Amino acid sequence: MAPPPPNSGNVTSGVCPAPRRRPGTAGRLRLGLWSGGGRAAPGGYCAAPPLQAFTHQVSGSRTAQGTRGAPFQASPRAQLLPMGSTALRFLQPVRHSMAAGLSGPPRHVRPPRLVLGIETSCDDTGAAVLDEAGTVLGEALQSQKEVHLKAGGIIPHVAQQLHRESIQQVVKEALSASGVSVNELAAIATTVKPGLALSLEVGLQYSLQLVDRYQKPFIPIHHMEAHALTIRLTEQVEFPFLVLLLSGGHCILAVARGVSDFLLLGQSIDIAPGDMLDKVARRLSLVKHPECHGMAGGKAIEHLAQTGDWQQYTFRLPMQQYRNCDFSFSGLQSLVNKAILQKEKEEGIQEGEILSCVKDIAAAAQHVVAAHIIQRTHRAMLFCMKNSILLPKTATLVVSGGVASNQYIRKGLQTLANANGFAFLSPPPRLCTDNGVMIAWNGIERLRAGCGILYSTDGIRYEPKAPLGIDISKRVEEDSIKVPRLRKIQWSAC
């Protein structure tokens, strides 16, 4: 099968009908700016009702696991693996009464539908099989971290080649761990946007081969939508909720109103926070630091910052003159680089050598990133409450994406949520980074909603750049909401 041409065509997305309520959530309202479900559209997608006005791990680092046992129990096989906890069931299953089966004629019970999820948007090759209850039946992950760490950053054509070498085995291991065959799958879900073009191509091409061979429905997945919905795999959270997506490639604030139904409040206008922290780590040559061996850049910054003093360096928060929810990190990176250069001159060392104050600079860089994110998120909270997009009793902040595993940033956001009466939720750190589980779960969500399921893949293409939801960032800026200073909400991530 010839690979699809890069960045051509378009994968349409729309608003899905509201999924059926989960057990124990009766009486909770599905809130938003409009009510009612979507309507069926050609190609298996759901067209959105009109928007109304506001009135209210590299070679050798593969893991695989699976479980089909009792709730929250790993199979014996999974328990022998290094990360057997990843095979736990995250959601309580519906309990059926045994007595019900003893009265009247036997009734046919439809077996749970299974979805295979495949992720290759950046530098992790992931696959997983989930059922409708959110049970992780099998999972496998191949990380390229060590290869790119040595190269000083992700090299797209290298990432593509490593995906090609890994994807067949990763999918095979996920299926083997789950104990199911491709024939038993209800659908195959794959990341098609956004991400590195060469990496997306590998996952899409392989998936289409499976779809064609086994005649399975295909569910194209928006990578950031998958991150946003992962919390519904691990927690009982209803729509709508405010979601902050932080990663090496994205920084997005949005309101999730439903599956594939998002309001975009703001996003980074240049680089992402994870990218900035990685670049600062490279400028500080943390790969040579004895405490940071084998750590990715952002993780090294977080580690050294724990014993550093951020108050030794003060960096001005960016975009103070703009009362919106957009982010900017490239200017921060320049400020940190200037401070590093000045200290190198003072200490008489060359670039590539370790500064004596490296921990303080790491702490200051991490702190200003956290403060910037917190300030913009605070404005998003105030905007949502002012316009009744979220209601006080059910207001929730969900934080996901790779940078969400940073405990300093997470603690600051949790403090912000508490100060504003929001519930704070974040997936476990291992589900914040890229993985096949979140893709399979997004596939399950779409399958249950009957949205975005393709029975013909003609014209399907990957999209390196793809917006999330309906952009209302201009409306946020028009409201011109002033955010209290951080000290007024008593933020402390220490």
PDB file of N, CA and C in Angstrom, residues 167-235:
ATOM      1  N   ILE A 167       6.448  -0.727  14.901  1.00  0.00           N
ATOM      2  CA  ILE A 167       4.989  -0.729  14.967  1.00  0.00           C
ATOM      3  C   ILE A 167       4.371  -2.119  14.864  1.00  0.00           C
ATOM      4  N   GLN A 168       4.873  -2.949  13.986  1.00  0.00           N
ATOM      5  CA  GLN A 168       4.278  -4.279  13.841  1.00  0.00           C
ATOM      6  C   GLN A 168       4.405  -5.087  15.125  1.00  0.00           C
ATOM      7  N   GLN A 169       5.587  -5.035  15.739  1.00  0.00           N
ATOM      8  CA  GLN A 169       5.812  -5.790  16.962  1.00  0.00           C
ATOM      9  C   GLN A 169       5.017  -5.219  18.126  1.00  0.00           C
ATOM     10  N   VAL A 170       4.918  -3.898  18.206  1.00  0.00           N
ATOM     11  CA  VAL A 170       4.161  -3.264  19.288  1.00  0.00           C
ATOM     12  C   VAL A 170       2.687  -3.656  19.214  1.00  0.00           C
ATOM     13  N   VAL A 171       2.111  -3.602  18.030  1.00  0.00           N
ATOM     14  CA  VAL A 171       0.706  -3.989  17.866  1.00  0.00           C
ATOM     15  C   VAL A 171       0.524  -5.466  18.179  1.00  0.00           C
ATOM     16  N   LYS A 172       1.458  -6.286  17.723  1.00  0.00           N
ATOM     17  CA  LYS A 172       1.387  -7.729  17.990  1.00  0.00           C
ATOM     18  C   LYS A 172       1.411  -8.009  19.486  1.00  0.00           C
ATOM     19  N   GLU A 173       2.270  -7.302  20.229  1.00  0.00           N
ATOM     20  CA  GLU A 173       2.373  -7.519  21.670  1.00  0.00           C
ATOM     21  C   GLU A 173       1.111  -7.056  22.395  1.00  0.00           C
ATOM     22  N   ALA A 174       0.534  -5.936  21.954  1.00  0.00           N
ATOM     23  CA  ALA A 174      -0.697  -5.451  22.585  1.00  0.00           C
ATOM     24  C   ALA A 174      -1.835  -6.442  22.367  1.00  0.00           C
ATOM     25  N   LEU A 175      -1.953  -6.963  21.154  1.00  0.00           N
ATOM     26  CA  LEU A 175      -2.994  -7.947  20.865  1.00  0.00           C
ATOM     27  C   LEU A 175      -2.753  -9.240  21.632  1.00  0.00           C
ATOM     28  N   SER A 176      -1.503  -9.656  21.694  1.00  0.00           N
ATOM     29  CA  SER A 176      -1.165 -10.889  22.414  1.00  0.00           C
ATOM     30  C   SER A 176      -1.473 -10.756  23.898  1.00  0.00           C
ATOM     31  N   ALA A 177      -1.123  -9.603  24.474  1.00  0.00           N
ATOM     32  CA  ALA A 177      -1.390  -9.383  25.898  1.00  0.00           C
ATOM     33  C   ALA A 177      -2.890  -9.349  26.187  1.00  0.00           C
ATOM     34  N   SER A 178      -3.669  -8.876  25.209  1.00  0.00           N
ATOM     35  CA  SER A 178      -5.111  -8.785  25.407  1.00  0.00           C
ATOM     36  C   SER A 178      -5.807 -10.119  25.215  1.00  0.00           C
ATOM     37  N   GLY A 179      -5.163 -11.020  24.490  1.00  0.00           N
ATOM     38  CA  GLY A 179      -5.770 -12.321  24.234  1.00  0.00           C
ATOM     39  C   GLY A 179      -6.862 -12.284  23.180  1.00  0.00           C
ATOM     40  N   VAL A 180      -6.865 -11.245  22.337  1.00  0.00           N
ATOM     41  CA  VAL A 180      -7.863 -11.162  21.279  1.00  0.00           C
ATOM     42  C   VAL A 180      -7.157 -11.052  19.935  1.00  0.00           C
ATOM     43  N   SER A 181      -7.888 -11.349  18.879  1.00  0.00           N
ATOM     44  CA  SER A 181      -7.358 -11.241  17.524  1.00  0.00           C
ATOM     45  C   SER A 181      -7.959 -10.015  16.850  1.00  0.00           C
ATOM     46  N   VAL A 182      -7.376  -9.627  15.731  1.00  0.00           N
ATOM     47  CA  VAL A 182      -7.894  -8.480  14.978  1.00  0.00           C
ATOM     48  C   VAL A 182      -9.342  -8.730  14.558  1.00  0.00           C
ATOM     49  N   ASN A 183      -9.673  -9.975  14.263  1.00  0.00           N
ATOM     50  CA  ASN A 183     -11.036 -10.309  13.842  1.00  0.00           C
ATOM     51  C   ASN A 183     -12.078  -9.976  14.901  1.00  0.00           C
ATOM     52  N   GLU A 184     -11.676  -9.981  16.175  1.00  0.00           N
ATOM     53  CA  GLU A 184     -12.606  -9.718  17.274  1.00  0.00           C
ATOM     54  C   GLU A 184     -12.805  -8.233  17.543  1.00  0.00           C
ATOM     55  N   LEU A 185     -12.027  -7.386  16.905  1.00  0.00           N
ATOM     56  CA  LEU A 185     -12.111  -5.948  17.149  1.00  0.00           C
ATOM     57  C   LEU A 185     -13.348  -5.358  16.508  1.00  0.00           C
ATOM     58  N   ALA A 186     -13.928  -4.357  17.190  1.00  0.00           N
ATOM     59  CA  ALA A 186     -15.057  -3.619  16.621  1.00  0.00           C
ATOM     60  C   ALA A 186     -14.569  -2.503  15.712  1.00  0.00           C
ATOM     61  N   ALA A 187     -13.358  -1.974  15.988  1.00  0.00           N
ATOM     62  CA  ALA A 187     -12.802  -0.881  15.190  1.00  0.00           C
ATOM     63  C   ALA A 187     -11.326  -0.704  15.517  1.00  0.00           C
ATOM     64  N   ILE A 188     -10.651   0.028  14.659  1.00  0.00           N
ATOM     65  CA  ILE A 188      -9.249   0.396  14.862  1.00  0.00           C
ATOM     66  C   ILE A 188      -9.175   1.916  14.894  1.00  0.00           C
ATOM     67  N   ALA A 189      -8.617   2.461  15.977  1.00  0.00           N
ATOM     68  CA  ALA A 189      -8.495   3.913  16.153  1.00  0.00           C
ATOM     69  C   ALA A 189      -7.019   4.298  16.081  1.00  0.00           C
ATOM     70  N   THR A 190      -6.721   5.361  15.362  1.00  0.00           N
ATOM     71  CA  THR A 190      -5.323   5.758  15.157  1.00  0.00           C
ATOM     72  C   THR A 190      -5.195   7.273  15.148  1.00  0.00           C
ATOM     73  N   THR A 191      -4.124   7.766  15.737  1.00  0.00           N
ATOM     74  CA  THR A 191      -3.831   9.196  15.692  1.00  0.00           C
ATOM     75  C   THR A 191      -3.518   9.613  14.262  1.00  0.00           C
ATOM     76  N   VAL A 192      -4.267  10.586  13.751  1.00  0.00           N
ATOM     77  CA  VAL A 192      -4.007  11.096  12.404  1.00  0.00           C
ATOM     78  C   VAL A 192      -3.657  12.586  12.417  1.00  0.00           C
ATOM     79  N   LYS A 193      -3.814  13.247  13.581  1.00  0.00           N
ATOM     80  CA  LYS A 193      -3.529  14.676  13.689  1.00  0.00           C
ATOM     81  C   LYS A 193      -3.535  15.090  15.146  1.00  0.00           C
ATOM     82  N   PRO A 194      -2.862  16.171  15.504  1.00  0.00           N
ATOM     83  CA  PRO A 194      -1.680  16.720  14.834  1.00  0.00           C
ATOM     84  C   PRO A 194      -0.441  15.967  15.288  1.00  0.00           C
ATOM     85  N   GLY A 195       0.732  16.321  14.760  1.00  0.00           N
ATOM     86  CA  GLY A 195       1.969  15.651  15.154  1.00  0.00           C
ATOM     87  C   GLY A 195       3.020  15.790  14.068  1.00  0.00           C
ATOM     88  N   LEU A 196       4.098  15.039  14.206  1.00  0.00           N
ATOM     89  CA  LEU A 196       5.148  15.036  13.186  1.00  0.00           C
ATOM     90  C   LEU A 196       4.633  14.291  11.959  1.00  0.00           C
ATOM     91  N   ALA A 197       4.728  14.919  10.801  1.00  0.00           N
ATOM     92  CA  ALA A 197       4.174  14.334   9.583  1.00  0.00           C
ATOM     93  C   ALA A 197       4.724  12.941   9.313  1.00  0.00           C
ATOM     94  N   LEU A 198       6.034  12.782   9.419  1.00  0.00           N
ATOM     95  CA  LEU A 198       6.651  11.494   9.101  1.00  0.00           C
ATOM     96  C   LEU A 198       6.245  10.414  10.096  1.00  0.00           C
ATOM     97  N   SER A 199       6.015  10.809  11.333  1.00  0.00           N
ATOM     98  CA  SER A 199       5.596   9.835  12.348  1.00  0.00           C
ATOM     99  C   SER A 199       4.126   9.452  12.157  1.00  0.00           C
ATOM    100  N   LEU A 200       3.276  10.446  11.912  1.00  0.00           N
ATOM    101  CA  LEU A 200       1.863  10.175  11.679  1.00  0.00           C
ATOM    102  C   LEU A 200       1.668   9.252  10.483  1.00  0.00           C
ATOM    103  N   GLU A 201       2.493   9.439   9.470  1.00  0.00           N
ATOM    104  CA  GLU A 201       2.375   8.637   8.255  1.00  0.00           C
ATOM    105  C   GLU A 201       2.529   7.147   8.543  1.00  0.00           C
ATOM    106  N   VAL A 202       3.472   6.805   9.413  1.00  0.00           N
ATOM    107  CA  VAL A 202       3.729   5.393   9.725  1.00  0.00           C
ATOM    108  C   VAL A 202       2.501   4.753  10.368  1.00  0.00           C
ATOM    109  N   GLY A 203       1.941   5.414  11.378  1.00  0.00           N
ATOM    110  CA  GLY A 203       0.781   4.864  12.071  1.00  0.00           C
ATOM    111  C   GLY A 203      -0.425   4.749  11.174  1.00  0.00           C
ATOM    112  N   LEU A 204      -0.682   5.774  10.365  1.00  0.00           N
ATOM    113  CA  LEU A 204      -1.839   5.744   9.476  1.00  0.00           C
ATOM    114  C   LEU A 204      -1.691   4.673   8.407  1.00  0.00           C
ATOM    115  N   GLN A 205      -0.521   4.592   7.802  1.00  0.00           N
ATOM    116  CA  GLN A 205      -0.305   3.599   6.744  1.00  0.00           C
ATOM    117  C   GLN A 205      -0.487   2.182   7.280  1.00  0.00           C
ATOM    118  N   TYR A 206       0.095   1.899   8.441  1.00  0.00           N
ATOM    119  CA  TYR A 206      -0.028   0.558   9.022  1.00  0.00           C
ATOM    120  C   TYR A 206      -1.485   0.255   9.383  1.00  0.00           C
ATOM    121  N   SER A 207      -2.170   1.237   9.948  1.00  0.00           N
ATOM    122  CA  SER A 207      -3.564   1.039  10.360  1.00  0.00           C
ATOM    123  C   SER A 207      -4.467   0.767   9.161  1.00  0.00           C
ATOM    124  N   LEU A 208      -4.262   1.513   8.078  1.00  0.00           N
ATOM    125  CA  LEU A 208      -5.084   1.313   6.898  1.00  0.00           C
ATOM    126  C   LEU A 208      -4.861  -0.068   6.281  1.00  0.00           C
ATOM    127  N   GLN A 209      -3.661  -0.574   6.413  1.00  0.00           N
ATOM    128  CA  GLN A 209      -3.404  -1.939   5.945  1.00  0.00           C
ATOM    129  C   GLN A 209      -4.219  -2.946   6.750  1.00  0.00           C
ATOM    130  N   LEU A 210      -4.272  -2.751   8.075  1.00  0.00           N
ATOM    131  CA  LEU A 210      -5.078  -3.630   8.928  1.00  0.00           C
ATOM    132  C   LEU A 210      -6.563  -3.497   8.601  1.00  0.00           C
ATOM    133  N   VAL A 211      -7.007  -2.261   8.454  1.00  0.00           N
ATOM    134  CA  VAL A 211      -8.421  -1.995   8.151  1.00  0.00           C
ATOM    135  C   VAL A 211      -8.819  -2.662   6.841  1.00  0.00           C
ATOM    136  N   ASP A 212      -7.966  -2.545   5.839  1.00  0.00           N
ATOM    137  CA  ASP A 212      -8.263  -3.118   4.528  1.00  0.00           C
ATOM    138  C   ASP A 212      -8.234  -4.648   4.565  1.00  0.00           C
ATOM    139  N   ARG A 213      -7.276  -5.185   5.282  1.00  0.00           N
ATOM    140  CA  ARG A 213      -7.133  -6.643   5.323  1.00  0.00           C
ATOM    141  C   ARG A 213      -8.266  -7.320   6.091  1.00  0.00           C
ATOM    142  N   TYR A 214      -8.669  -6.714   7.217  1.00  0.00           N
ATOM    143  CA  TYR A 214      -9.667  -7.346   8.081  1.00  0.00           C
ATOM    144  C   TYR A 214     -11.052  -6.715   7.969  1.00  0.00           C
ATOM    145  N   GLN A 215     -11.171  -5.721   7.072  1.00  0.00           N
ATOM    146  CA  GLN A 215     -12.462  -5.067   6.846  1.00  0.00           C
ATOM    147  C   GLN A 215     -13.079  -4.545   8.143  1.00  0.00           C
ATOM    148  N   LYS A 216     -12.312  -3.717   8.848  1.00  0.00           N
ATOM    149  CA  LYS A 216     -12.752  -3.134  10.111  1.00  0.00           C
ATOM    150  C   LYS A 216     -13.040  -1.643   9.947  1.00  0.00           C
ATOM    151  N   PRO A 217     -13.996  -1.113  10.709  1.00  0.00           N
ATOM    152  CA  PRO A 217     -14.206   0.337  10.710  1.00  0.00           C
ATOM    153  C   PRO A 217     -12.961   1.053  11.227  1.00  0.00           C
ATOM    154  N   PHE A 218     -12.749   2.262  10.737  1.00  0.00           N
ATOM    155  CA  PHE A 218     -11.578   3.044  11.136  1.00  0.00           C
ATOM    156  C   PHE A 218     -12.041   4.307  11.851  1.00  0.00           C
ATOM    157  N   ILE A 219     -11.373   4.634  12.969  1.00  0.00           N
ATOM    158  CA  ILE A 219     -11.711   5.833  13.739  1.00  0.00           C
ATOM    159  C   ILE A 219     -10.484   6.740  13.796  1.00  0.00           C
ATOM    160  N   PRO A 220     -10.451   7.823  13.001  1.00  0.00           N
ATOM    161  CA  PRO A 220      -9.319   8.755  13.062  1.00  0.00           C
ATOM    162  C   PRO A 220      -9.383   9.566  14.346  1.00  0.00           C
ATOM    163  N   ILE A 221      -8.243   9.723  14.988  1.00  0.00           N
ATOM    164  CA  ILE A 221      -8.198  10.369  16.305  1.00  0.00           C
ATOM    165  C   ILE A 221      -7.374  11.647  16.269  1.00  0.00           C
ATOM    166  N   HIS A 222      -7.923  12.686  16.890  1.00  0.00           N
ATOM    167  CA  HIS A 222      -7.191  13.934  17.139  1.00  0.00           C
ATOM    168  C   HIS A 222      -6.386  13.737  18.426  1.00  0.00           C
ATOM    169  N   HIS A 223      -5.082  13.865  18.316  1.00  0.00           N
ATOM    170  CA  HIS A 223      -4.192  13.563  19.443  1.00  0.00           C
ATOM    171  C   HIS A 223      -4.546  14.344  20.702  1.00  0.00           C
ATOM    172  N   MET A 224      -4.876  15.624  20.549  1.00  0.00           N
ATOM    173  CA  MET A 224      -5.164  16.450  21.718  1.00  0.00           C
ATOM    174  C   MET A 224      -6.541  16.135  22.296  1.00  0.00           C
ATOM    175  N   GLU A 225      -7.473  15.730  21.457  1.00  0.00           N
ATOM    176  CA  GLU A 225      -8.764  15.271  21.963  1.00  0.00           C
ATOM    177  C   GLU A 225      -8.569  14.031  22.833  1.00  0.00           C
ATOM    178  N   ALA A 226      -7.682  13.151  22.398  1.00  0.00           N
ATOM    179  CA  ALA A 226      -7.417  11.939  23.176  1.00  0.00           C
ATOM    180  C   ALA A 226      -6.840  12.285  24.544  1.00  0.00           C
ATOM    181  N   HIS A 227      -5.902  13.232  24.581  1.00  0.00           N
ATOM    182  CA  HIS A 227      -5.349  13.669  25.869  1.00  0.00           C
ATOM    183  C   HIS A 227      -6.461  14.245  26.753  1.00  0.00           C
ATOM    184  N   ALA A 228      -7.334  15.031  26.150  1.00  0.00           N
ATOM    185  CA  ALA A 228      -8.392  15.700  26.917  1.00  0.00           C
ATOM    186  C   ALA A 228      -9.383  14.707  27.508  1.00  0.00           C
ATOM    187  N   LEU A 229      -9.674  13.627  26.792  1.00  0.00           N
ATOM    188  CA  LEU A 229     -10.689  12.674  27.236  1.00  0.00           C
ATOM    189  C   LEU A 229     -10.134  11.546  28.094  1.00  0.00           C
ATOM    190  N   THR A 230      -8.820  11.457  28.227  1.00  0.00           N
ATOM    191  CA  THR A 230      -8.222  10.380  29.024  1.00  0.00           C
ATOM    192  C   THR A 230      -8.753  10.368  30.453  1.00  0.00           C
ATOM    193  N   ILE A 231      -9.053  11.555  30.984  1.00  0.00           N
ATOM    194  CA  ILE A 231      -9.530  11.636  32.368  1.00  0.00           C
ATOM    195  C   ILE A 231     -10.826  10.863  32.556  1.00  0.00           C
ATOM    196  N   ARG A 232     -11.636  10.710  31.502  1.00  0.00           N
ATOM    197  CA  ARG A 232     -12.897   9.980  31.610  1.00  0.00           C
ATOM    198  C   ARG A 232     -12.680   8.471  31.654  1.00  0.00           C
ATOM    199  N   LEU A 233     -11.464   8.055  31.393  1.00  0.00           N
ATOM    200  CA  LEU A 233     -11.109   6.653  31.580  1.00  0.00           C
ATOM    201  C   LEU A 233     -10.807   6.352  33.041  1.00  0.00           C
ATOM    202  N   THR A 234     -10.236   7.325  33.732  1.00  0.00           N
ATOM    203  CA  THR A 234      -9.785   7.093  35.100  1.00  0.00           C
ATOM    204  C   THR A 234     -10.679   7.695  36.175  1.00  0.00           C
ATOM    205  N   GLU A 235     -11.554   8.623  35.766  1.00  0.00           N
ATOM    206  CA  GLU A 235     -12.422   9.295  36.738  1.00  0.00           C
ATOM    207  C   GLU A 235     -13.849   9.382  36.198  1.00  0.00           C
TER     208      GLU A 235
END
